Short mmCIF file of C-alpha atoms and ligand atoms in Angstrom, two decimals:
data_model
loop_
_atom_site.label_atom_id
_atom_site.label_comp_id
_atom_site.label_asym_id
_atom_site.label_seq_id
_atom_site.Cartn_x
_atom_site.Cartn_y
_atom_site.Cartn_z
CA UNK A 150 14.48 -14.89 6.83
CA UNK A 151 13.49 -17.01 3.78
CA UNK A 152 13.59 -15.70 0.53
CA UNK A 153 11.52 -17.35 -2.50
CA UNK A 154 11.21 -15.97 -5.90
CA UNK A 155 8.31 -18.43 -7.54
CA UNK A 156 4.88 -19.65 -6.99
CA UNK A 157 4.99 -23.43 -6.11
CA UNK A 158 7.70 -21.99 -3.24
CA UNK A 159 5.63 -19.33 -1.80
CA UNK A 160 2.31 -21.79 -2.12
CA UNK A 161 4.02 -24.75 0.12
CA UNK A 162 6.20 -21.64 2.58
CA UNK A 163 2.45 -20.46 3.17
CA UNK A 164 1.03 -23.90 3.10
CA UNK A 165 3.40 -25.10 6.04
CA UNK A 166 2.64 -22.70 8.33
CA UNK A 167 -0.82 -22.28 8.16
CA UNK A 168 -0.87 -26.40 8.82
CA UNK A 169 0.71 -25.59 12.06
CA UNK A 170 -1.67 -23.27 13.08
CA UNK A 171 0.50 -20.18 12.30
CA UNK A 172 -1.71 -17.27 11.75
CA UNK A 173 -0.21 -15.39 8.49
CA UNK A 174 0.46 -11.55 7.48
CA UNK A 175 1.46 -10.14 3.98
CA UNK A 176 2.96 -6.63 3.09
CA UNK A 177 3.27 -6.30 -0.71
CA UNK A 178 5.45 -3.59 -1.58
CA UNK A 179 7.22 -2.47 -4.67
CA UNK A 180 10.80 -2.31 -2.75
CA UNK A 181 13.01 0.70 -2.24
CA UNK A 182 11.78 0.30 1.37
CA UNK A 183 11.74 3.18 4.05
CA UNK A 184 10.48 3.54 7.53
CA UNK A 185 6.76 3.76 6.28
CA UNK A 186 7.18 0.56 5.21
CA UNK A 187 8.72 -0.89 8.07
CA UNK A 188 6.04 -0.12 10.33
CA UNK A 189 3.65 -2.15 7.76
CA UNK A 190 5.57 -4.98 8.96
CA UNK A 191 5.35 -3.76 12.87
CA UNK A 192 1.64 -3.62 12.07
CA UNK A 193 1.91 -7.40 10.05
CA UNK A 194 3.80 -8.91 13.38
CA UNK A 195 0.92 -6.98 15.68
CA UNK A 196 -1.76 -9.13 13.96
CA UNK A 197 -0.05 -12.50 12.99
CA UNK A 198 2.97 -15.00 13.79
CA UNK A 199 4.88 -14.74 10.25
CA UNK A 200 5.24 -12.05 8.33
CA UNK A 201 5.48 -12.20 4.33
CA UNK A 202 6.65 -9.18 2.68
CA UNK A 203 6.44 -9.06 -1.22
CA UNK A 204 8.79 -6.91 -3.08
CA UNK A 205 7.88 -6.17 -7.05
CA UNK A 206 7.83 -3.22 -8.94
CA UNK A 207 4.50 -4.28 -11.29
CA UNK A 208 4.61 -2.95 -14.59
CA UNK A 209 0.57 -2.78 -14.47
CA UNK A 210 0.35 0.22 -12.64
CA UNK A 211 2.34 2.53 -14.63
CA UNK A 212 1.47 4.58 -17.14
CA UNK A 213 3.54 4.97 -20.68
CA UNK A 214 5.26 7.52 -19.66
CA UNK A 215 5.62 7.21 -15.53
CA UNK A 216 8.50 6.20 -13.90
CA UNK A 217 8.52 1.83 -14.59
CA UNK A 218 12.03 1.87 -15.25
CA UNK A 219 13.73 4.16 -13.16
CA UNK A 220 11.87 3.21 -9.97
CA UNK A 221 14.15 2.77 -7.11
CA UNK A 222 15.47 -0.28 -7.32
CA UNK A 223 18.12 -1.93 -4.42
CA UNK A 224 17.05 -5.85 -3.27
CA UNK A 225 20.02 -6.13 -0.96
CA UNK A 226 19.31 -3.35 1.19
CA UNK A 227 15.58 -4.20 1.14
CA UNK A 228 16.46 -8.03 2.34
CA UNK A 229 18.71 -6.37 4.79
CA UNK A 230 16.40 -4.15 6.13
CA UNK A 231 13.30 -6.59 6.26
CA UNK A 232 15.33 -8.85 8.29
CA UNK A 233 16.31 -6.52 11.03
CA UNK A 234 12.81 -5.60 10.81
CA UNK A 235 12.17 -9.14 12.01
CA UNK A 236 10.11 -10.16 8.75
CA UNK A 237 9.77 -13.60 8.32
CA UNK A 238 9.57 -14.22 4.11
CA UNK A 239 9.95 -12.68 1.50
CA UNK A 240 8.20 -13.23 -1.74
CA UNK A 241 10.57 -11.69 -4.66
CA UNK A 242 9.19 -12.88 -7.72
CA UNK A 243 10.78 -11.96 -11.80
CA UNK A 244 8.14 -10.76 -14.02
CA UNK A 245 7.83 -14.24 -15.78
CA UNK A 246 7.55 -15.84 -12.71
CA UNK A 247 4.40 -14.12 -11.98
CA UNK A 248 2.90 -13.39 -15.32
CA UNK A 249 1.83 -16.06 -18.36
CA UNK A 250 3.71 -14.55 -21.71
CA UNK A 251 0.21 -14.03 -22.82
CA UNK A 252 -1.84 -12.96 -19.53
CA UNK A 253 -4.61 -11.07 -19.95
CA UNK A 254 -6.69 -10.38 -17.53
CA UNK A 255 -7.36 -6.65 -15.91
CA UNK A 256 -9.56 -6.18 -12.53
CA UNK A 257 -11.44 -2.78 -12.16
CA UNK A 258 -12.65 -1.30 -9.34
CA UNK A 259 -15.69 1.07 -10.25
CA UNK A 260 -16.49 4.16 -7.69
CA UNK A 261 -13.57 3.90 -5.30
CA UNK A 262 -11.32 3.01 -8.06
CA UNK A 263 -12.17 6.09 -9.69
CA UNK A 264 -11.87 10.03 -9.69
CA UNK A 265 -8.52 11.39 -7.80
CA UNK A 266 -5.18 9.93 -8.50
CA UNK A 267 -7.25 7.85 -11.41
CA UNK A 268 -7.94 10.86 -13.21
CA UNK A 269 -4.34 11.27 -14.13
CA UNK A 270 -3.05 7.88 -13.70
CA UNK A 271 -6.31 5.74 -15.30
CA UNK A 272 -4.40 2.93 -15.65
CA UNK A 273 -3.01 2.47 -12.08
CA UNK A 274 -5.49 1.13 -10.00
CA UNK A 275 -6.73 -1.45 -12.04
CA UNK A 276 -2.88 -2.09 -12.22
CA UNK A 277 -2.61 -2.29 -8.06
CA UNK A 278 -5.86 -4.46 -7.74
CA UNK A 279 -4.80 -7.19 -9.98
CA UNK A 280 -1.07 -7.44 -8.84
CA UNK A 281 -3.14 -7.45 -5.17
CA UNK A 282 -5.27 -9.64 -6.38
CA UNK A 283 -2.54 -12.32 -7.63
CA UNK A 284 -0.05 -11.86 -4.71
CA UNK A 285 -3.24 -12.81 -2.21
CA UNK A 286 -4.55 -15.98 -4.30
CA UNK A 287 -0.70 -16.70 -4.03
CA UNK A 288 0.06 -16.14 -0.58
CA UNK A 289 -3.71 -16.40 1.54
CA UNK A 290 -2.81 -14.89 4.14
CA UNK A 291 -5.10 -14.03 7.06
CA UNK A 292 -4.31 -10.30 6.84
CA UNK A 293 -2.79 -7.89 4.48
CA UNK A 294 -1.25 -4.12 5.07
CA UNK A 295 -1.25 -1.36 2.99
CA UNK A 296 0.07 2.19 4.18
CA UNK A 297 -3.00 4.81 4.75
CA UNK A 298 -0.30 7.07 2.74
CA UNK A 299 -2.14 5.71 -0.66
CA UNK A 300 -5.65 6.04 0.75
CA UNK A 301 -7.25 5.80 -2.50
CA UNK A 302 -5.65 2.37 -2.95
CA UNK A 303 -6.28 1.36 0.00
CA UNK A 304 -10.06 1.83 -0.55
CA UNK A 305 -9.59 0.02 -3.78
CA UNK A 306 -8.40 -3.13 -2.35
CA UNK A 307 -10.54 -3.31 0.80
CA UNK A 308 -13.83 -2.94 -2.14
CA UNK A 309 -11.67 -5.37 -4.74
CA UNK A 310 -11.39 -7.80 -1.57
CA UNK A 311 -14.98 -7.70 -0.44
CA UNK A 312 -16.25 -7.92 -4.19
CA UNK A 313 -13.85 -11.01 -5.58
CA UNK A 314 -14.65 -13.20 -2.33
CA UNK A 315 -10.80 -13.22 -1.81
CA UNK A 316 -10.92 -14.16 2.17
CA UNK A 317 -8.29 -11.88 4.01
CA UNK A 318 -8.78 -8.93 6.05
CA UNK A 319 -7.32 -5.57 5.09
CA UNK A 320 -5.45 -3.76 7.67
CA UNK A 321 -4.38 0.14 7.13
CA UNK A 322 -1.58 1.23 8.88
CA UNK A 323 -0.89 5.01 9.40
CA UNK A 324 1.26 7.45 7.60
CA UNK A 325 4.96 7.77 8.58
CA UNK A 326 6.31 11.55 8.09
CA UNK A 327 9.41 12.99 8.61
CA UNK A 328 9.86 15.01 11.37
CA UNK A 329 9.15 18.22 9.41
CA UNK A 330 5.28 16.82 7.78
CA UNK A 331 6.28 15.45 5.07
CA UNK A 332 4.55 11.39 4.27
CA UNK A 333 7.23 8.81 3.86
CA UNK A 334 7.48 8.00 -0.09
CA UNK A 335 9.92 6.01 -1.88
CA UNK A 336 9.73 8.95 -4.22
CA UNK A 337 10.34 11.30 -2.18
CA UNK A 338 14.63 10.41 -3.31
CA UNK A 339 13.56 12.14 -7.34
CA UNK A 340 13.33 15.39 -4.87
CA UNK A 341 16.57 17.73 -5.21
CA UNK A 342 17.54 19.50 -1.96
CA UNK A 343 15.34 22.93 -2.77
CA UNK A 344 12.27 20.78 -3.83
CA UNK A 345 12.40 18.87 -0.94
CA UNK A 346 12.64 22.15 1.67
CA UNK A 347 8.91 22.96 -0.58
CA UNK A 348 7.92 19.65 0.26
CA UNK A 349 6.76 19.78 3.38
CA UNK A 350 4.56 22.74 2.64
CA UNK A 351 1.79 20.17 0.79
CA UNK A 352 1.19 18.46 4.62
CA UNK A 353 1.36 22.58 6.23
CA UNK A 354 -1.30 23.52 3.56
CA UNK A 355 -3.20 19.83 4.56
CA UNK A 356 -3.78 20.72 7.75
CA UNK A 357 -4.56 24.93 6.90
CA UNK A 358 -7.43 23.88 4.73
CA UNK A 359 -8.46 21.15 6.76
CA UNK A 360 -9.30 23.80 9.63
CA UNK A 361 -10.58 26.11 7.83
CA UNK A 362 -13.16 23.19 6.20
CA UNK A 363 -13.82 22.35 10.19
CA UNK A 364 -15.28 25.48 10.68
CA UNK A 365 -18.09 25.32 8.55
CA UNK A 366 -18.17 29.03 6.83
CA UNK A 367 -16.49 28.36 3.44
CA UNK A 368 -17.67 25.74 0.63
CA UNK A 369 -14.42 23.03 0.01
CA UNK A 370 -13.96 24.46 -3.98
CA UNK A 371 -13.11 27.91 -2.18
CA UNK A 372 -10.88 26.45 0.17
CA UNK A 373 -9.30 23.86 -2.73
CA UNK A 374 -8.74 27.27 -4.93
CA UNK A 375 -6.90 29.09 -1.97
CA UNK A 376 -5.18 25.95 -0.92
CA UNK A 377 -4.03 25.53 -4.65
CA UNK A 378 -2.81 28.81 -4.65
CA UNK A 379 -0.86 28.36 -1.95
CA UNK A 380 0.84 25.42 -2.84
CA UNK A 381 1.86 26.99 -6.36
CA UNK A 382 3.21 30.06 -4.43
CA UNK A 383 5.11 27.79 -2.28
CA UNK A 384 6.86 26.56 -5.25
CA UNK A 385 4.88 23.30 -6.47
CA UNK A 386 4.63 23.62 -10.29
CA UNK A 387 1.32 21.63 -10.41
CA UNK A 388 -1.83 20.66 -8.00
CA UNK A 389 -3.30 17.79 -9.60
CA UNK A 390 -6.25 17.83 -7.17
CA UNK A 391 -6.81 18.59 -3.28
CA UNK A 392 -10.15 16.99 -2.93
CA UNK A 393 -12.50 16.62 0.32
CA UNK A 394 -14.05 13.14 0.11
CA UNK A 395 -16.39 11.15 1.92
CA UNK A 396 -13.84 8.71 4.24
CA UNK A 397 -15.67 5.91 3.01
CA UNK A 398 -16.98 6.28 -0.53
CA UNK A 399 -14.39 9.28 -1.53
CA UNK A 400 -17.05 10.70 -3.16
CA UNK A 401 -16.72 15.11 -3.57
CA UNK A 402 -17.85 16.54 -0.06
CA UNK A 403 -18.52 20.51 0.61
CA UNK A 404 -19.50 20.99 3.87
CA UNK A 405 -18.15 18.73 6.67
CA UNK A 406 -21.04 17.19 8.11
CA UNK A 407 -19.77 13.69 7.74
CA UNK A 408 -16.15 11.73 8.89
CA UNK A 409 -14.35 12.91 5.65
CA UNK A 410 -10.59 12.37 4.11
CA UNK A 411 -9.11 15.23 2.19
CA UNK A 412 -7.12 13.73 -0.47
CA UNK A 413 -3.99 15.57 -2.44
CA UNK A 414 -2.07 15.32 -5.33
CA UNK A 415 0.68 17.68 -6.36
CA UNK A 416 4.16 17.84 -8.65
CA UNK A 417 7.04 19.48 -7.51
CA UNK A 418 9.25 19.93 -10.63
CA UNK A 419 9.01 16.14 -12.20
CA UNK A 420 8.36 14.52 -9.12
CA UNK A 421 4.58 13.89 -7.70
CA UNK A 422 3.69 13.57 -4.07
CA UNK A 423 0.56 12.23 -2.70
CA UNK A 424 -0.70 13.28 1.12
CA UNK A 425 -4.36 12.76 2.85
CA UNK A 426 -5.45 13.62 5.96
CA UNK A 427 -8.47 12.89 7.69
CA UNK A 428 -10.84 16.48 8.54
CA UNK A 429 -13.49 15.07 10.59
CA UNK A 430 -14.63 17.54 13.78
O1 PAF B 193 1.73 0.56 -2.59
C1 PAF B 193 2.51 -0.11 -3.31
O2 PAF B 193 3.72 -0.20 -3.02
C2 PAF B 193 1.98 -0.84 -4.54
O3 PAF B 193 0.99 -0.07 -5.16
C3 PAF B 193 1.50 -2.25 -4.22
C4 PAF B 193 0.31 -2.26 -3.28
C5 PAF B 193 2.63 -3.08 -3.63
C6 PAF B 193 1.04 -2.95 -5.52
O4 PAF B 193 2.09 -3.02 -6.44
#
């Protein structure tokens, strides 16, 4: 497996293999790398003959007073475990190799890019779709895979690919869960033994209020309220939204007369999960 850290080295990797034909796969990731991620890169080889993975924890997407610097952090067991993974390069980049001292430049994604997660994280996905943005004028590769587990995002990039005219298709790959519900996160490591046995309960209540959505008698805000309720019971100390979207456009649904993705958000103690699910009949 190569590893390159700058621009000019990723530009002629890339270059190289795309003059021999090679059809080309990227994974960008911000490291601290689980299972969920290494089925991205099952889902990269699927599609392509080399596999880049990208590993940088972008400063863009956080917020003041998230998580930046005490994001899991642990290169050699990343390399390690992108190798056995059978990943063919890996794109490590510093901050100033990536970033002018004076850049500038922010890309927004209106609609998709808003609502949700963005109400309490506004910064973050105009954070994700430039660092996306950069790594695939870098890289152009033919395809690029990003976990269903950040649905939101995912929408955002497909819309800030489409819009920008950058020339790769966007492949979602499915959530990974542990065996007892709960979605693969890097995160998931803040969670101390007793949050974690909660944990699982966000995925349980998921699936309860999906159902009951499915069978048409209740509104969604009646369902959200019980589904809230049950969460907090259950020991989460904040629901930052459970929302039933339109799959596409993730704009508010009540009734489910269309496919539909019912997005979550909720803290236990300092650490926040995310989960979706799709509730189509
Ligand atoms: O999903 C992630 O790990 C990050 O948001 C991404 C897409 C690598 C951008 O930093």
């Amino acid at each position: 497996m190569i590893i390159v850290k700058t621009k000019p080295e990723i530009r002629d990797a890339v270059a190289k293999w795309r003059s021999a034909g090679k059809r080309i796969s990227a994974v960008p990731t911000m490291g601290a790398l689980h299972q969920g991620h290494l089925s991205l890169i099952d889902t990269a080889k699927q599609h392509s003959d080399r596999v880049v993975a990208t590993i940088f924890v972008n400063p863009l997407q956080f917020g003041p007073n998230e998580d930046f610097k005490t994001y899991p952090r642990d290169m050699d067991h990343d390399l390690a475990l992108l190798e056995a993974q059978g990943c063919d390069l890996v794109f490590a980049p510093e901050h100033t190799d990536l970033f002018a001292p004076d850049f500038s430049t922010k890309i927004s994604v209106a609609g998709v890019g808003e609502d949700h997660c963005a109400v309490t994280r506004p910064q973050f996905f105009d954070g994700v779709a430039t660092i996306v943005a950069k790594l695939l004028i870098n890289l152009a590769p033919d395809l690029a895979v990003f976990g269903e587990k950040d649905y939101q995002q995912l929408m955002v990039i497909r819309r800030m690919t489409r819009d920008l005219d950058i020339d790769v298709k966007i492949v979602g790959s499915p959530i990974i869960r542990e065996t007892d519900g709960l979605a693969m996160s890097s995160r998931n490591q803040y969670l101390s033994s007793s949050e974690r046995a909660i944990a699982p309960k966000l995925f349980e209540t998921l699936n309860l209020a999906a159902e009951i959505f499915l069978q048409g008698e209740s509104d969604w805000p009646v369902i959200s309220e019980w589904a809230s309720t049950r969460l907090t019971d259950a020991g989460f100390s904040k629901v930052d939204y459970l929302n039933m979207t339109d799959a596409a456009t993730l704009t508010h649904i009540v009734k489910p007369d269309q496919p539909a993705r019912l997005l979550a958000a909720a803290w236990i103690g300092r650490t926040r999960l995310i989960d979706n699910i799709p509730a189509s009949a």
